[in-house]
Amino acid sequence: MASYTTSLLNGERVVVLFFISRLLFSLPLSLLSHGLALSLLALASFFLEIRYESSDSLSLFPIRPGASSGIMLGAVTLPSVMLSRLIQLSRALPLGEVKLQELQYLTLQYWATSASCLSVLIFLSLVSRRVPFKRSDWCVRLSLCFSLLQAVACFVFFTATSENGLHIALKLSWVLCHGLAAVKLVQHFLSTFPSCASIGEVLLVTAGIVLYFGDTLLHTIAKLIGLLMSSELVTAEYGISRSEISIVIQGLVLGLLLFPISFKYILQIWEWYTNTASAEARRNNDIERSLIFFASLGLVMIVIVPSWMQFVHEFHMHPFYWVLSFVFSEPLKRLSLCIYWVCVICVSVFRFYNISKNSKIERILLRKYYHLMAVSMFVPALIFQPKLLDLAFGAALAVFLTLEITRVWRIWPLGQPIHQFMNAFTDHRDSDLLIVSHFSLLLGCALPIWMSSGYNDRPLAPFAGILSLGIGDTMASMVGYKYGVLRWSKTGKKTVEGTAAGITSVLAACSLLLPLIGSLYLSL
């Protein structure tokens, strides 16, 4: 019995359940329904993960070799973060620090995110029933039961808080669209990029992308329809102030995410017109394909995306001109910081690239040096130039997306050299189809900073990603690799010594940062 319980509650599940319990303990009375929905979502994902990892259900989807399903972690992460933000804003509302519309809009986003995760769980539950495994069929039944209860909780909440039937219908339709889009995107990702990620990672990324696109679509609907659609679904958005930096980042990222879809159809039309078989014609097609790629990319990023920003968000100048004016508004501080970043990146990348080709050090350990590089780059900027760091994260993400699109499509003449260069930094968690390690590091550092924008009563919250990835994860890997003896499980590589080193290093970094941040606030 004890061994069976231990198999059900592995280290990852215990950490997730502890975090959710701590979050539920902090809930105010006004958010109890949200906490109930999160609990039901966690239970549904918990039993579904047991089903997938105790049978051959994982064979239905080719996931990254050696990875667990990660369904529970992927399903509850984003809703938990949204609920944490709701708790924070609910504390600020009586103080007048935030508007009621902002809290209402974030509530809608929370339910939309929960619907995305819930719909994927239902889809996975139905698919797993194709694999005969009677001993854990009860897990699927329990997962579906808790999923349906979570859907009922969502319906009851909107019914109780909406003014009339039209509001209920609009909100439920909006939430349902998020769920359907998430399921479709998960199917597309797993079929297009097999063996590139775990199911939980795909679920987490999918929920984030759908939420981001939903926010963009809501902005566009509000602008196009305006007064003709007088509902909370639209009017709540007008009470939220958006910074120019967040608008620029949103436009860049969404434009690059949508670009491969449009380029695919443009390329199909072009190849249909120039269907030739000779080798010389294929070489010419590669050049033509490259010209079409860069011309289409330029059109999207220079014309279409800025036009959307100017129309929807009433940007009064071209976004790229705004970026230049922002950087040169404080040339001494911001330009010097940019030069510092460029120097650190160039020295580190070329140094570690040569080491990776000639050294026998494990790739995963070698890549931890990049985490330390991120600390040296981001911590000073976050303390002294946080707005510039926000913009720099968006620019870096846009560059990474552009390079990855160029590598995946093998665009002449840059595609193959980029592929060879990136392969020098990959390990077993990456594949030839999709390289995601650099995205993980960047987004892990950037998302806590972006989500802490606006009202924030936790001074260390923006540093969460930098401290955990740059310091905690690095120290855990190095100490565990060199001195680790006691392993958390028989099959895993995580050691008790590494975990202790990671926790100790993060606590030490926090104890140094807090006085520094306090002294800076007092000097302002």
Coordinates of C-alpha atoms in Angstrom, one line a residue:
M1 CA 0.0 0.0 0.0
A2 CA 2.8 2.4 0.9
S3 CA 4.7 1.7 -2.3
Y4 CA 1.5 2.2 -4.3
T5 CA 0.9 5.6 -2.6
T6 CA 4.5 6.5 -3.3
S7 CA 4.1 5.8 -7.0
L8 CA 1.0 8.0 -7.1
L9 CA 2.6 10.9 -5.3
N10 CA 6.0 11.4 -6.9
G11 CA 8.1 14.4 -6.3
E12 CA 6.6 16.6 -9.1
R13 CA 3.0 15.9 -8.0
V14 CA 3.8 16.6 -4.4
V15 CA 5.3 20.0 -5.3
V16 CA 2.3 20.9 -7.5
L17 CA -0.2 19.8 -4.8
F18 CA 1.7 21.8 -2.1
F19 CA 1.7 24.9 -4.3
I20 CA -2.0 24.6 -5.1
S21 CA -2.8 24.1 -1.4
R22 CA -0.8 27.2 -0.5
L23 CA -2.6 29.2 -3.1
L24 CA -6.0 28.0 -2.0
F25 CA -5.1 28.9 1.6
S26 CA -4.5 32.5 0.5
L27 CA -7.8 33.0 -1.3
P28 CA -10.2 35.7 -0.2
L29 CA -13.9 34.9 0.0
S30 CA -14.6 36.7 -3.3
L31 CA -12.4 34.2 -5.2
L32 CA -13.6 30.9 -3.6
S33 CA -15.4 29.8 -6.8
H34 CA -12.1 30.3 -8.7
G35 CA -10.3 28.2 -6.1
L36 CA -12.9 25.5 -6.4
A37 CA -12.5 25.4 -10.2
L38 CA -8.7 25.2 -9.8
S39 CA -9.0 22.3 -7.4
L40 CA -11.3 20.4 -9.7
L41 CA -8.9 21.0 -12.6
A42 CA -5.9 19.8 -10.5
L43 CA -7.8 16.6 -9.6
A44 CA -8.8 15.9 -13.2
S45 CA -5.2 16.4 -14.4
F46 CA -3.9 14.3 -11.5
F47 CA -6.0 11.2 -12.3
L48 CA -5.4 11.6 -16.0
E49 CA -1.6 11.8 -15.5
I50 CA -1.8 8.5 -13.5
R51 CA -3.7 6.9 -16.3
Y52 CA -1.2 8.0 -19.0
E53 CA 1.9 7.0 -17.0
S54 CA 0.5 3.6 -15.9
S55 CA -0.4 2.3 -19.3
D56 CA 0.6 2.6 -23.0
S57 CA -1.4 5.8 -23.5
L58 CA 1.8 7.8 -24.0
S59 CA 2.4 5.8 -27.2
L60 CA -0.6 7.6 -28.7
F61 CA 1.5 10.8 -28.8
P62 CA 5.2 10.7 -29.6
I63 CA 6.6 12.8 -26.8
R64 CA 10.2 13.7 -26.0
P65 CA 12.2 10.6 -25.1
G66 CA 12.8 10.1 -21.4
A67 CA 10.2 12.7 -20.4
S68 CA 7.2 12.1 -18.2
S69 CA 3.8 13.2 -19.4
G70 CA 3.8 16.3 -17.2
I71 CA 0.0 16.6 -17.6
M72 CA -0.7 17.9 -14.1
L73 CA 2.0 20.5 -14.1
G74 CA 1.1 21.7 -17.6
A75 CA -2.6 21.9 -16.8
V76 CA -2.5 23.9 -13.5
T77 CA 0.5 26.2 -14.0
L78 CA -1.1 29.0 -16.0
P79 CA -4.5 29.0 -14.2
S80 CA -2.5 29.1 -10.9
V81 CA -0.5 32.0 -12.1
M82 CA -3.6 33.8 -13.2
L83 CA -5.3 33.1 -9.8
S84 CA -2.3 34.4 -8.0
R85 CA -2.5 37.6 -9.9
L86 CA -6.2 37.9 -9.1
I87 CA -5.4 37.6 -5.4
Q88 CA -2.9 40.3 -5.7
L89 CA -5.2 42.7 -7.6
S90 CA -8.1 41.9 -5.1
R91 CA -5.8 43.3 -2.4
A92 CA -5.1 46.4 -4.4
L93 CA -8.7 47.1 -5.3
P94 CA -9.8 48.6 -1.9
L95 CA -6.7 50.7 -1.9
G96 CA -7.6 52.3 -5.3
E97 CA -4.4 51.0 -6.9
V98 CA -6.3 49.2 -9.7
K99 CA -9.6 49.6 -11.5
L100 CA -12.5 47.3 -11.2
Q101 CA -12.4 46.7 -15.0
E102 CA -8.9 45.3 -14.8
L103 CA -10.0 42.8 -12.2
Q104 CA -13.0 41.8 -14.3
Y105 CA -10.9 41.4 -17.4
L106 CA -8.4 39.3 -15.6
T107 CA -11.2 37.2 -14.2
L108 CA -12.4 36.5 -17.8
Q109 CA -8.9 35.6 -18.8
Y110 CA -8.7 33.2 -15.8
W111 CA -11.8 31.3 -16.9
A112 CA -10.7 31.3 -20.5
T113 CA -7.3 29.8 -19.5
S114 CA -9.0 27.2 -17.3
A115 CA -11.3 26.3 -20.3
S116 CA -8.3 25.8 -22.5
C117 CA -6.6 23.4 -20.1
L118 CA -9.9 21.7 -19.3
S119 CA -10.8 21.1 -23.0
V120 CA -7.4 19.5 -23.6
L121 CA -7.8 17.3 -20.5
I122 CA -11.2 16.1 -21.8
F123 CA -9.6 15.5 -25.3
L124 CA -6.8 13.5 -23.7
S125 CA -9.2 11.5 -21.6
L126 CA -11.3 10.5 -24.6
V127 CA -8.3 9.6 -26.6
S128 CA -6.8 7.5 -23.8
R129 CA -9.9 5.3 -23.8
R130 CA -8.6 3.8 -27.1
V131 CA -5.8 2.1 -25.2
P132 CA -7.3 -0.9 -23.4
F133 CA -6.1 -0.9 -19.8
K134 CA -8.9 -1.9 -17.4
R135 CA -6.9 -1.4 -14.2
S136 CA -6.7 2.3 -14.6
D137 CA -10.0 3.0 -16.3
W138 CA -11.2 4.4 -13.1
C139 CA -8.7 7.2 -13.4
V140 CA -10.2 8.3 -16.7
R141 CA -13.7 8.2 -15.2
L142 CA -12.6 10.3 -12.3
S143 CA -10.8 12.7 -14.6
L144 CA -13.9 13.2 -16.8
C145 CA -16.1 13.6 -13.7
F146 CA -13.9 16.3 -12.2
S147 CA -13.6 18.0 -15.6
L148 CA -17.4 18.1 -15.9
L149 CA -17.7 19.5 -12.4
Q150 CA -15.2 22.2 -13.3
A151 CA -17.3 23.1 -16.4
V152 CA -20.4 23.4 -14.2
A153 CA -18.5 25.7 -11.8
C154 CA -17.6 28.0 -14.7
F155 CA -21.2 28.1 -15.9
V156 CA -22.5 28.8 -12.4
F157 CA -20.0 31.6 -11.9
F158 CA -21.0 33.4 -15.1
T159 CA -24.7 32.9 -14.4
A160 CA -24.3 34.4 -10.9
T161 CA -22.1 37.4 -11.9
S162 CA -23.7 38.4 -15.3
E163 CA -26.5 40.9 -15.6
N164 CA -28.5 39.2 -18.3
G165 CA -28.6 36.2 -20.7
L166 CA -26.7 38.0 -23.4
H167 CA -23.7 38.5 -21.1
I168 CA -23.8 34.9 -20.1
A169 CA -24.0 33.7 -23.7
L170 CA -21.2 36.0 -24.8
K171 CA -18.8 35.0 -22.0
L172 CA -19.5 31.3 -22.3
S173 CA -19.0 31.4 -26.1
W174 CA -15.7 33.3 -25.6
V175 CA -14.5 30.7 -23.0
L176 CA -15.7 27.8 -25.3
C177 CA -13.8 29.2 -28.2
H178 CA -10.6 29.2 -26.2
G179 CA -11.1 25.6 -25.3
L180 CA -11.7 24.5 -28.9
A181 CA -8.8 26.5 -30.2
A182 CA -6.5 24.9 -27.5
V183 CA -7.6 21.4 -28.5
K184 CA -7.0 22.1 -32.2
L185 CA -3.6 23.6 -31.5
V186 CA -2.5 20.7 -29.3
Q187 CA -3.4 18.2 -32.0
H188 CA -1.5 20.3 -34.6
F189 CA 1.6 20.7 -32.4
L190 CA 1.8 17.0 -31.5
S191 CA 1.4 15.9 -35.2
T192 CA 3.7 18.6 -36.7
F193 CA 6.5 18.4 -34.0
P194 CA 6.6 14.8 -32.7
S195 CA 9.0 13.8 -29.9
C196 CA 9.8 17.5 -29.3
A197 CA 8.1 18.0 -25.9
S198 CA 6.1 16.3 -23.2
I199 CA 2.3 16.5 -23.2
G200 CA 2.4 18.9 -20.3
E201 CA 4.8 21.2 -22.0
V202 CA 2.6 21.3 -25.1
L203 CA -0.4 22.0 -23.0
L204 CA 1.3 24.9 -21.2
V205 CA 2.5 26.5 -24.4
T206 CA -0.8 26.0 -26.1
A207 CA -2.8 27.6 -23.3
G208 CA -0.4 30.6 -23.3
I209 CA -0.6 31.1 -27.0
V210 CA -4.4 30.8 -27.1
L211 CA -4.7 33.3 -24.2
Y212 CA -2.4 35.7 -26.0
F213 CA -4.3 35.4 -29.3
G214 CA -7.6 35.8 -27.5
D215 CA -6.4 39.0 -25.9
T216 CA -5.4 40.3 -29.3
L217 CA -8.7 39.3 -30.9
L218 CA -10.6 40.9 -28.1
H219 CA -8.8 44.2 -28.6
T220 CA -9.5 44.0 -32.4
I221 CA -13.2 43.2 -31.8
A222 CA -13.5 46.1 -29.4
K223 CA -12.1 48.5 -31.9
L224 CA -14.0 47.2 -34.9
I225 CA -17.4 46.8 -33.3
G226 CA -17.1 49.4 -30.6
L227 CA -20.4 50.8 -29.5
L228 CA -22.4 48.3 -31.6
M229 CA -21.5 45.6 -29.1
S230 CA -22.2 47.1 -25.7
S231 CA -21.4 44.2 -23.5
E232 CA -19.0 43.6 -20.6
L233 CA -17.0 41.4 -22.8
V234 CA -15.9 44.5 -24.8
T235 CA -16.3 47.4 -22.5
A236 CA -14.2 45.8 -19.7
E237 CA -11.1 46.1 -22.0
Y238 CA -11.4 49.9 -22.2
G239 CA -10.7 50.3 -18.5
I240 CA -7.2 48.6 -18.9
S241 CA -4.3 50.8 -19.6
R242 CA -1.7 49.2 -21.9
S243 CA 1.9 50.4 -22.0
E244 CA 3.5 51.1 -25.4
I245 CA 6.1 48.4 -24.6
S246 CA 3.5 45.7 -24.1
I247 CA 1.7 46.7 -27.3
V248 CA 5.0 46.5 -29.3
I249 CA 5.9 43.1 -27.9
Q250 CA 2.4 41.7 -28.5
G251 CA 2.4 42.9 -32.1
L252 CA 5.9 41.5 -32.8
V253 CA 5.3 38.1 -31.2
L254 CA 1.9 37.5 -32.7
G255 CA 3.0 38.7 -36.1
L256 CA 5.9 36.2 -36.1
L257 CA 3.7 33.3 -34.8
L258 CA 1.2 33.9 -37.6
F259 CA 3.8 34.5 -40.3
P260 CA 4.6 30.7 -40.9
I261 CA 1.0 30.0 -41.7
S262 CA 0.7 32.8 -44.3
F263 CA 4.2 31.9 -45.7
K264 CA 3.1 28.3 -46.1
Y265 CA 0.2 29.2 -48.3
I266 CA 2.2 31.7 -50.3
L267 CA 4.9 29.1 -50.9
Q268 CA 2.3 26.5 -52.0
I269 CA 0.9 28.9 -54.6
W270 CA 4.4 29.8 -55.8
E271 CA 5.5 26.2 -56.2
W272 CA 2.3 25.4 -58.0
Y273 CA 3.2 28.0 -60.6
T274 CA 6.9 27.0 -60.8
N275 CA 6.7 23.2 -60.7
T276 CA 10.0 22.1 -62.4
A277 CA 12.2 19.0 -61.8
S278 CA 15.7 19.9 -62.9
A279 CA 18.5 20.5 -60.4
E280 CA 19.2 24.0 -61.7
A281 CA 15.6 24.9 -61.4
R282 CA 15.5 23.6 -57.8
R283 CA 18.5 25.8 -57.0
N284 CA 16.7 28.8 -58.5
N285 CA 13.6 27.8 -56.5
D286 CA 15.6 27.9 -53.3
I287 CA 16.7 31.5 -54.1
E288 CA 13.2 32.5 -55.1
R289 CA 11.8 30.8 -52.0
S290 CA 14.3 32.8 -49.9
L291 CA 13.4 36.1 -51.6
I292 CA 9.7 35.4 -51.0
F293 CA 10.4 34.6 -47.4
F294 CA 12.3 37.8 -46.6
A295 CA 9.9 39.9 -48.6
S296 CA 6.9 38.4 -46.8
L297 CA 8.6 38.8 -43.4
G298 CA 9.4 42.4 -44.2
L299 CA 5.8 43.1 -45.3
V300 CA 4.4 41.5 -42.1
M301 CA 6.8 43.2 -39.6
I302 CA 7.1 46.6 -41.3
V303 CA 3.6 47.2 -42.7
I304 CA 0.9 44.8 -41.4
V305 CA 1.9 44.6 -37.7
P306 CA 2.6 48.3 -37.3
S307 CA -0.7 49.1 -39.1
W308 CA -2.6 46.8 -36.6
M309 CA -0.9 48.6 -33.7
Q310 CA -1.7 52.0 -35.0
F311 CA -5.4 51.1 -35.7
V312 CA -6.3 49.1 -32.6
H313 CA -4.1 50.8 -30.0
E314 CA -4.0 54.2 -31.7
F315 CA -0.2 54.3 -31.9
H316 CA 0.5 57.8 -33.2
M317 CA 3.9 56.9 -34.8
H318 CA 5.5 53.8 -36.4
P319 CA 6.4 51.4 -33.6
F320 CA 10.0 51.1 -34.8
Y321 CA 10.4 54.9 -34.6
W322 CA 9.0 54.8 -31.1
V323 CA 11.5 52.1 -30.1
L324 CA 14.4 54.2 -31.3
S325 CA 13.1 57.3 -29.6
F326 CA 12.6 55.3 -26.4
V327 CA 16.2 54.1 -26.4
F328 CA 17.7 57.5 -27.3
S329 CA 15.6 59.3 -24.7
E330 CA 18.2 58.3 -22.1
P331 CA 21.2 57.6 -24.4
L332 CA 23.9 57.4 -21.8
K333 CA 22.1 54.8 -19.6
R334 CA 20.3 52.8 -22.2
L335 CA 22.8 52.7 -25.0
S336 CA 25.6 51.8 -22.6
L337 CA 23.4 48.9 -21.3
C338 CA 22.8 47.7 -24.8
I339 CA 26.5 47.8 -25.6
Y340 CA 27.1 45.8 -22.4
W341 CA 24.6 43.2 -23.4
V342 CA 26.0 42.8 -26.9
C343 CA 29.6 42.4 -25.5
V344 CA 28.5 39.8 -23.0
I345 CA 26.5 37.8 -25.6
C346 CA 29.3 37.9 -28.2
V347 CA 32.0 36.8 -25.8
S348 CA 29.9 34.1 -24.1
V349 CA 28.3 32.6 -27.3
F350 CA 31.6 32.3 -29.2
R351 CA 33.5 31.1 -26.1
F352 CA 30.9 28.4 -25.2
Y353 CA 30.5 27.4 -28.9
N354 CA 34.2 26.5 -29.1
I355 CA 34.0 24.7 -25.8
S356 CA 31.0 22.7 -26.9
K357 CA 32.8 21.5 -30.0
N358 CA 36.0 20.5 -28.3
S359 CA 35.0 19.6 -24.7
K360 CA 33.6 16.4 -23.3
I361 CA 31.5 18.2 -20.7
E362 CA 27.9 17.2 -20.8
R363 CA 25.8 19.6 -22.8
I364 CA 23.2 20.1 -20.1
L365 CA 25.9 21.2 -17.7
L366 CA 27.6 23.4 -20.2
R367 CA 24.3 25.2 -20.9
K368 CA 24.1 26.2 -17.3
Y369 CA 26.8 28.7 -17.9
Y370 CA 24.3 30.5 -20.1
H371 CA 22.0 30.7 -17.1
L372 CA 24.8 32.5 -15.2
M373 CA 25.2 34.8 -18.2
A374 CA 21.5 35.6 -18.0
V375 CA 21.9 36.6 -14.4
S376 CA 24.8 38.9 -15.2
M377 CA 22.8 40.5 -18.0
F378 CA 19.3 40.8 -16.5
V379 CA 19.7 41.5 -12.8
P380 CA 21.5 45.0 -13.2
A381 CA 19.0 45.9 -16.0
L382 CA 16.0 44.8 -13.9
I383 CA 17.2 47.0 -11.0
F384 CA 18.2 50.1 -12.9
Q385 CA 16.4 50.0 -16.3
P386 CA 13.3 47.7 -16.0
K387 CA 11.4 49.2 -18.9
L388 CA 14.4 48.8 -21.3
L389 CA 14.7 45.2 -20.1
D390 CA 11.0 44.6 -20.9
L391 CA 11.5 45.8 -24.4
A392 CA 14.8 43.9 -24.8
F393 CA 13.1 40.6 -23.8
G394 CA 10.5 41.2 -26.5
A395 CA 13.1 42.0 -29.1
A396 CA 15.1 38.9 -28.1
L397 CA 12.0 36.7 -28.4
A398 CA 11.3 38.2 -31.8
V399 CA 14.9 37.4 -32.9
F400 CA 14.7 33.9 -31.6
L401 CA 11.4 33.2 -33.4
T402 CA 12.8 34.6 -36.7
L403 CA 15.9 32.4 -36.4
E404 CA 13.9 29.3 -35.5
I405 CA 11.5 29.9 -38.5
T406 CA 14.5 30.4 -40.8
R407 CA 16.1 27.2 -39.4
V408 CA 13.0 25.0 -39.6
W409 CA 12.2 26.1 -43.2
R410 CA 15.9 25.9 -44.2
I411 CA 15.8 29.3 -45.8
W412 CA 18.8 29.8 -48.1
P413 CA 21.5 30.9 -47.3
L414 CA 21.0 31.2 -43.5
G415 CA 18.9 28.1 -42.7
Q416 CA 21.7 25.5 -42.7
P417 CA 24.4 27.6 -40.9
I418 CA 21.9 28.5 -38.2
H419 CA 20.9 24.8 -37.8
Q420 CA 24.6 23.8 -37.4
F421 CA 25.3 26.6 -35.0
M422 CA 22.2 25.8 -32.8
N423 CA 23.0 22.1 -32.7
A424 CA 26.2 22.9 -30.8
F425 CA 24.0 23.9 -27.8
T426 CA 21.4 21.2 -27.9
D427 CA 21.0 18.1 -25.7
H428 CA 18.6 15.2 -25.4
R429 CA 15.7 17.6 -24.7
D430 CA 15.9 19.1 -28.2
S431 CA 15.3 17.6 -31.6
D432 CA 16.2 18.5 -35.2
L433 CA 12.6 19.6 -35.8
L434 CA 12.3 22.1 -33.0
I435 CA 14.9 23.6 -30.6
V436 CA 13.3 25.1 -27.6
S437 CA 16.0 25.4 -24.9
H438 CA 16.8 29.1 -25.6
F439 CA 13.1 29.9 -25.6
S440 CA 12.7 28.2 -22.2
L441 CA 15.5 30.3 -20.7
L442 CA 14.3 33.5 -22.2
L443 CA 10.6 33.1 -21.3
G444 CA 11.5 31.7 -17.9
C445 CA 13.2 35.0 -17.1
A446 CA 10.9 37.3 -18.9
L447 CA 7.4 36.1 -18.0
P448 CA 7.6 36.9 -14.2
I449 CA 8.8 40.4 -15.2
W450 CA 6.0 40.9 -17.7
M451 CA 3.3 39.5 -15.4
S452 CA 4.5 41.7 -12.5
S453 CA 3.9 44.9 -14.6
G454 CA 1.4 47.3 -13.1
Y455 CA 0.5 46.9 -9.5
N456 CA 3.0 44.7 -7.6
D457 CA 3.3 44.4 -3.8
R458 CA 5.9 41.7 -4.0
P459 CA 9.3 43.3 -4.8
L460 CA 11.0 39.9 -5.5
A461 CA 8.3 38.7 -7.9
P462 CA 10.0 40.1 -11.1
F463 CA 13.2 38.3 -10.1
A464 CA 11.5 34.9 -9.7
G465 CA 12.6 33.5 -13.1
I466 CA 16.1 34.9 -13.0
L467 CA 16.7 33.6 -9.5
S468 CA 15.2 30.1 -10.1
L469 CA 16.7 29.5 -13.5
G470 CA 19.9 31.5 -13.4
I471 CA 21.0 30.7 -9.9
G472 CA 18.9 27.9 -8.4
D473 CA 18.8 25.6 -11.4
T474 CA 22.4 26.2 -12.2
M475 CA 23.7 25.5 -8.7
A476 CA 21.4 22.4 -8.4
S477 CA 22.8 21.0 -11.6
M478 CA 26.5 21.7 -10.8
V479 CA 26.4 20.5 -7.3
G480 CA 24.2 17.5 -8.1
Y481 CA 26.5 16.5 -11.0
K482 CA 29.7 16.8 -9.0
Y483 CA 28.7 15.8 -5.5
G484 CA 25.3 14.3 -5.8
V485 CA 24.9 10.8 -4.2
L486 CA 21.3 10.5 -2.8
R487 CA 18.8 10.4 -5.6
W488 CA 15.1 11.3 -5.2
S489 CA 14.1 8.3 -7.3
K490 CA 15.6 5.2 -8.8
T491 CA 15.0 6.3 -12.4
G492 CA 15.6 10.0 -12.1
K493 CA 18.8 12.0 -12.1
K494 CA 17.8 14.6 -9.5
T495 CA 19.7 14.4 -6.2
V496 CA 19.0 15.6 -2.7
E497 CA 22.4 17.5 -2.6
G498 CA 21.5 19.3 -5.8
T499 CA 18.1 20.3 -4.6
A500 CA 19.5 21.6 -1.3
A501 CA 22.2 23.6 -3.2
G502 CA 19.5 25.1 -5.5
I503 CA 17.2 26.2 -2.6
T504 CA 20.2 27.5 -0.5
S505 CA 21.5 29.6 -3.4
V506 CA 18.2 31.2 -4.2
L507 CA 17.6 32.1 -0.5
A508 CA 21.1 33.6 -0.3
A509 CA 20.4 35.6 -3.5
C510 CA 17.1 36.9 -2.1
S511 CA 18.8 38.0 1.2
L512 CA 21.3 40.0 -0.9
L513 CA 18.6 41.5 -3.2
L514 CA 16.1 42.6 -0.7
P515 CA 18.3 45.2 1.1
L516 CA 19.5 46.5 -2.3
I517 CA 16.0 47.0 -3.6
G518 CA 14.9 48.6 -0.4
S519 CA 17.8 51.1 -0.5
L520 CA 17.0 52.0 -4.1
Y521 CA 13.3 52.6 -3.3
L522 CA 14.3 54.9 -0.4
S523 CA 16.7 56.9 -2.6
L524 CA 13.9 57.6 -5.2

